[in-house]
Coordinates of C-alpha atoms in Angstrom, one line a residue:
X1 CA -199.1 -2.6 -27.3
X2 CA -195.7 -1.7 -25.8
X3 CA -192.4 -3.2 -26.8
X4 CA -189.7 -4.0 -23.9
X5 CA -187.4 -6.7 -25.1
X6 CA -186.2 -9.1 -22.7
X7 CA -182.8 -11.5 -23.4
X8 CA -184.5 -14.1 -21.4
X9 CA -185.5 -15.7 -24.4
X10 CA -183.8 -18.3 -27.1
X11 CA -184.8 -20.3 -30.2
X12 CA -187.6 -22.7 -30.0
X13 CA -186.7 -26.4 -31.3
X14 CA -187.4 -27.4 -35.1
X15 CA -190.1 -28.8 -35.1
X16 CA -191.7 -27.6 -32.1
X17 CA -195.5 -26.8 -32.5
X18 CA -196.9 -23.7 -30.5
X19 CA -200.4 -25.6 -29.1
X20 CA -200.4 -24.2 -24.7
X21 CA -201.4 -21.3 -23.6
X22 CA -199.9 -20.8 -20.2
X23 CA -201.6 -17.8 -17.9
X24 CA -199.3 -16.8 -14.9
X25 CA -199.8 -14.0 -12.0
X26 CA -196.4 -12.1 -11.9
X27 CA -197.0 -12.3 -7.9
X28 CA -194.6 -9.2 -7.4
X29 CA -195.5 -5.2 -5.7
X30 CA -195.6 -3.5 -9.1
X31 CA -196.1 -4.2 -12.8
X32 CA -192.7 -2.3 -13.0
X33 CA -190.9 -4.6 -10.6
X34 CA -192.2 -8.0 -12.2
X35 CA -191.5 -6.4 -15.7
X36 CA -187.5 -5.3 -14.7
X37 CA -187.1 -9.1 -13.6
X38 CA -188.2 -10.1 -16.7
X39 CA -185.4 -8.2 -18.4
X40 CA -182.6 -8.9 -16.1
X41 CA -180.5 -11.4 -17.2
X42 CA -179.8 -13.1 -14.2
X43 CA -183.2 -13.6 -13.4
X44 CA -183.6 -16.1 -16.1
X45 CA -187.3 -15.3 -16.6
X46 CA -189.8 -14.0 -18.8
X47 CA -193.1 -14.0 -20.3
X48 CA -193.9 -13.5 -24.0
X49 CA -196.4 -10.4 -22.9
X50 CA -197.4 -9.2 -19.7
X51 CA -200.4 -7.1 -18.9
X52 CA -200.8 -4.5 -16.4
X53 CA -204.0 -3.6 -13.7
X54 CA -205.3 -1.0 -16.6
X55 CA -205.0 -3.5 -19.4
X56 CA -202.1 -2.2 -21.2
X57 CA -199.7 -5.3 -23.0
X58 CA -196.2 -5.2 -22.8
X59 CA -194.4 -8.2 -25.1
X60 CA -191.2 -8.5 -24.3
X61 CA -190.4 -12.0 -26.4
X62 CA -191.6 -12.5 -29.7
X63 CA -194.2 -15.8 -30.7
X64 CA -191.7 -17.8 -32.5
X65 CA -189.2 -17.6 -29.4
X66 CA -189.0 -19.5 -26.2
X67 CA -189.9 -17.4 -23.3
X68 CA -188.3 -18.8 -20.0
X69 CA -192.0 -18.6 -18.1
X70 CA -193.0 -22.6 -17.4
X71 CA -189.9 -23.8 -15.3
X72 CA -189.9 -27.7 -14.2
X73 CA -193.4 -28.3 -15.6
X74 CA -195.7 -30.9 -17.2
X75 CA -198.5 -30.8 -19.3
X76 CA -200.1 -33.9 -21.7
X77 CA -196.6 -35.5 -21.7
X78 CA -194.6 -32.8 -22.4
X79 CA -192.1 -31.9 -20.6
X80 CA -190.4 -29.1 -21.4
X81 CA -193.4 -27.1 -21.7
X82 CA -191.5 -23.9 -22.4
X83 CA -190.7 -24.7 -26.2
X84 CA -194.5 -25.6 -27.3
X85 CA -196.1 -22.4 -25.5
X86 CA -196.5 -19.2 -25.1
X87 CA -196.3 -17.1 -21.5
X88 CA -198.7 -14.6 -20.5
X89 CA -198.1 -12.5 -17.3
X90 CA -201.0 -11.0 -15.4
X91 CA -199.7 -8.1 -13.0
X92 CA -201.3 -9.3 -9.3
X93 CA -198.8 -9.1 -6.1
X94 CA -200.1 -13.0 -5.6
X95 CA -200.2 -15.1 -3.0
X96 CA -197.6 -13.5 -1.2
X97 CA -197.9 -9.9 -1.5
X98 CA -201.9 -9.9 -1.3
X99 CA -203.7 -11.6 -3.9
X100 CA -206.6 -10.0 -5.4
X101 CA -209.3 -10.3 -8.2
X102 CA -208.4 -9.4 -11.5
X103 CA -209.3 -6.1 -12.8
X104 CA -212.5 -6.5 -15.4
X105 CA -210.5 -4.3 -18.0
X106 CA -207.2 -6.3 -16.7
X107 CA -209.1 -9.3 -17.6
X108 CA -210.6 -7.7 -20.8
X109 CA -207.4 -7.2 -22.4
X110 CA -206.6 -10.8 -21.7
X111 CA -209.4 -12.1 -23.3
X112 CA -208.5 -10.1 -26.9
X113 CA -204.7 -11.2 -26.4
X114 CA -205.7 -14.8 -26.0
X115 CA -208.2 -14.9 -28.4
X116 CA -205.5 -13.6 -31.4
X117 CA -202.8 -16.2 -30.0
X118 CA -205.1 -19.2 -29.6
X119 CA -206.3 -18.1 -33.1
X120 CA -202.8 -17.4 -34.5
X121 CA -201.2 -21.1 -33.8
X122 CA -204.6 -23.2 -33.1
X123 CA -204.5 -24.1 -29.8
X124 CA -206.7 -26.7 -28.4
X125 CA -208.5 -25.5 -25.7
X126 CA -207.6 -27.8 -23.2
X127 CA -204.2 -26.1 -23.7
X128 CA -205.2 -22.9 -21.8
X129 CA -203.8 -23.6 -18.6
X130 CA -202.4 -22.2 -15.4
X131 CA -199.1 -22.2 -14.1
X132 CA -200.2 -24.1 -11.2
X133 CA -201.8 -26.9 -13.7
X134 CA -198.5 -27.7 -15.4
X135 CA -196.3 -27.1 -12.0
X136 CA -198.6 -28.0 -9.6
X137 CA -195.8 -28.7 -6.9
X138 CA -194.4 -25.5 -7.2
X139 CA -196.7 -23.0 -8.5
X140 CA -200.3 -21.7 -7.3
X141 CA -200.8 -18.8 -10.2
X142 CA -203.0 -17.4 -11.3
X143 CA -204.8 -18.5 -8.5
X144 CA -208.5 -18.9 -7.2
X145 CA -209.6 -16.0 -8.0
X146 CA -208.7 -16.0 -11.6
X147 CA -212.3 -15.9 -13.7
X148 CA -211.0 -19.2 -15.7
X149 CA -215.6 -19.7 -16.5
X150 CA -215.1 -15.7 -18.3
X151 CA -212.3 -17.3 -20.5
X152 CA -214.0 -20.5 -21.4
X153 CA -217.4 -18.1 -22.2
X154 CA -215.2 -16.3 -24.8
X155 CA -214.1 -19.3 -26.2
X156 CA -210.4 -19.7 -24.3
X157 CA -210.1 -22.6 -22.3
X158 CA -213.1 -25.2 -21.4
X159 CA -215.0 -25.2 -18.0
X160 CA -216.8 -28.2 -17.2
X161 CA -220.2 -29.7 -18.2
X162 CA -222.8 -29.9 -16.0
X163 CA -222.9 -33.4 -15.7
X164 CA -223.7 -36.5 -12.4
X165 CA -221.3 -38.7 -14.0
X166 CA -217.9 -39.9 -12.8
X167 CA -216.5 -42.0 -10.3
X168 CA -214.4 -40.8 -7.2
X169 CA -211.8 -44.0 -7.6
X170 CA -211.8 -43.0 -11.5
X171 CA -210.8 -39.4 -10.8
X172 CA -206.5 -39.7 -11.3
X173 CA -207.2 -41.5 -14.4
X174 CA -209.2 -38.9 -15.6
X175 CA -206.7 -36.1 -14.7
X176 CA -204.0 -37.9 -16.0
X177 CA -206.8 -38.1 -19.4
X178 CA -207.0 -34.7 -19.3
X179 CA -203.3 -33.6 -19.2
X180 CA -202.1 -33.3 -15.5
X181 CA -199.0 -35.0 -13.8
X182 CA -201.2 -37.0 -11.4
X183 CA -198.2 -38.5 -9.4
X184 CA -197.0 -34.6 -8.6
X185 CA -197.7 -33.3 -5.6
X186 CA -200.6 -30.9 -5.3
X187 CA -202.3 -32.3 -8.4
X188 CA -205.7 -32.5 -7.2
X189 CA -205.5 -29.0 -5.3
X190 CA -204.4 -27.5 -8.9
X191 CA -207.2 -29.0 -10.7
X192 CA -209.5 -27.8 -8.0
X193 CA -207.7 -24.3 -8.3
X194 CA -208.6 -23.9 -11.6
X195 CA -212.4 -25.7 -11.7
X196 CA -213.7 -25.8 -8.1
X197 CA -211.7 -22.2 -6.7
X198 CA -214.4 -22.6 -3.7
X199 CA -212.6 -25.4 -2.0
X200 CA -209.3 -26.4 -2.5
X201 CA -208.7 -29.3 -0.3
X202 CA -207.1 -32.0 -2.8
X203 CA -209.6 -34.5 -1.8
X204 CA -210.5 -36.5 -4.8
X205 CA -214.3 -36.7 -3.9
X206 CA -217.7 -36.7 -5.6
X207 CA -218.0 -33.3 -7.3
X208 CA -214.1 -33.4 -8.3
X209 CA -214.9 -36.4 -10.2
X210 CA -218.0 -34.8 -11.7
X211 CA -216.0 -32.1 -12.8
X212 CA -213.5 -34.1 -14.5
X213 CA -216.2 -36.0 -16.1
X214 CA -217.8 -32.7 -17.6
X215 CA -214.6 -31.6 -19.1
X216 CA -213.9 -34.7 -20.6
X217 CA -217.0 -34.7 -22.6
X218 CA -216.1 -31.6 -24.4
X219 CA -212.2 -31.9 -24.3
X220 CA -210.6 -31.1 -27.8

């Protein structure tokens, strides 16, 4: 692991319990470009690690700080998500620059990271979320074709049961069961995002409210 301290960082609250995981795409050129943002000061952001296309970790804010990664976000009724979390960065140019899949060694690397920190502070799995879950307004990371089902395999994150249950006019209650700001704009696309990456329309319909179903049976 490489060490590249950022002063985007500050103490986390007493009291504050570390229990979300939050994945992000840095949605920048280079690995190098997302990483000198993330140590500028007047960028005001940062990520406790980041991890490059070849797998290699940078951390750049240590665990028991507050990284400035989350922004105006929501997630179970916290707002200020940035205090109870910790940031990972995944190095993809994004939406913007031309998204692409994850790298299997990219996503490899992940998978040990998150399994030590989920580990480390016991974080519920329905607490490995996306940017775009917690901001869902703002923010589309890490995207559709982020391999969320890989994580919830290794035992980070939960991916739906298979299940015919669930009602479509049930299906805000549900997400606001599960943790999402329903009222926010692009709710329903986020959830999709991260469960259903094959359509993304925000329609709250039939399979949505399957899906929402399944998760809820196993949510922690």
């Amino acid at each position: 692991m490489l060490e590249r301290p950022s002063p985007n960082r500050e103490p986390r609250p007493d009291g504050a319990a570390i229990d979300i995981l939050v994945l992000h795409y840095t949605g920048m050129r280079t690995v190098e470009e997302a990483l000198v943002r993330m140590c500028d000061p007047a960028s005001k952001v940062s990520a406790h690690y980041c991890i490059d296309e070849t797998g290699t970790i940078t951390r750049l804010v240590p665990e028991d700080q507050c990284a400035w990664h989350a922004g105006q976000s929501w997630w179970r009724g916290y707002q200020n998500v940035n205090a109870r979390s910790i940031g990972i960065e995944l190095a993809n140019p994004g939406h913007e620059f031309g998204y692409m899949p994850f790298p299997a060694i990219q996503m490899t690397a992940l998978i040990l990271l998150s399994s030590a920190v989920t580990r480390r502070h016991n974080i519920p799995r329905r607490n490995v979320v996306g940017h775009s879950d917690i901001a869902p307004s703002r923010k589309q990371d890490p995207g559709e074709l982020f391999d969320w089902k890989r994580l919830a395999a290794a035992g980070i994150g939960l991916w739906p049961r298979s299940t015919n249950e669930g009602d479509v006019e049930d299906v805000h209650m549900m997400m606001e069961t599960y943790g999402y700001q329903v009222h926010e704009e692009g709710a329903i696309a986020a959830f999709q995002r991260h469960y259903r990456p094959g359509r993304i329309d925000g329609v709250p319909d039939e399979e949505t409210a399957q899906l929402l179903a399944g998760l809820l049976e196993i949510a922690d």
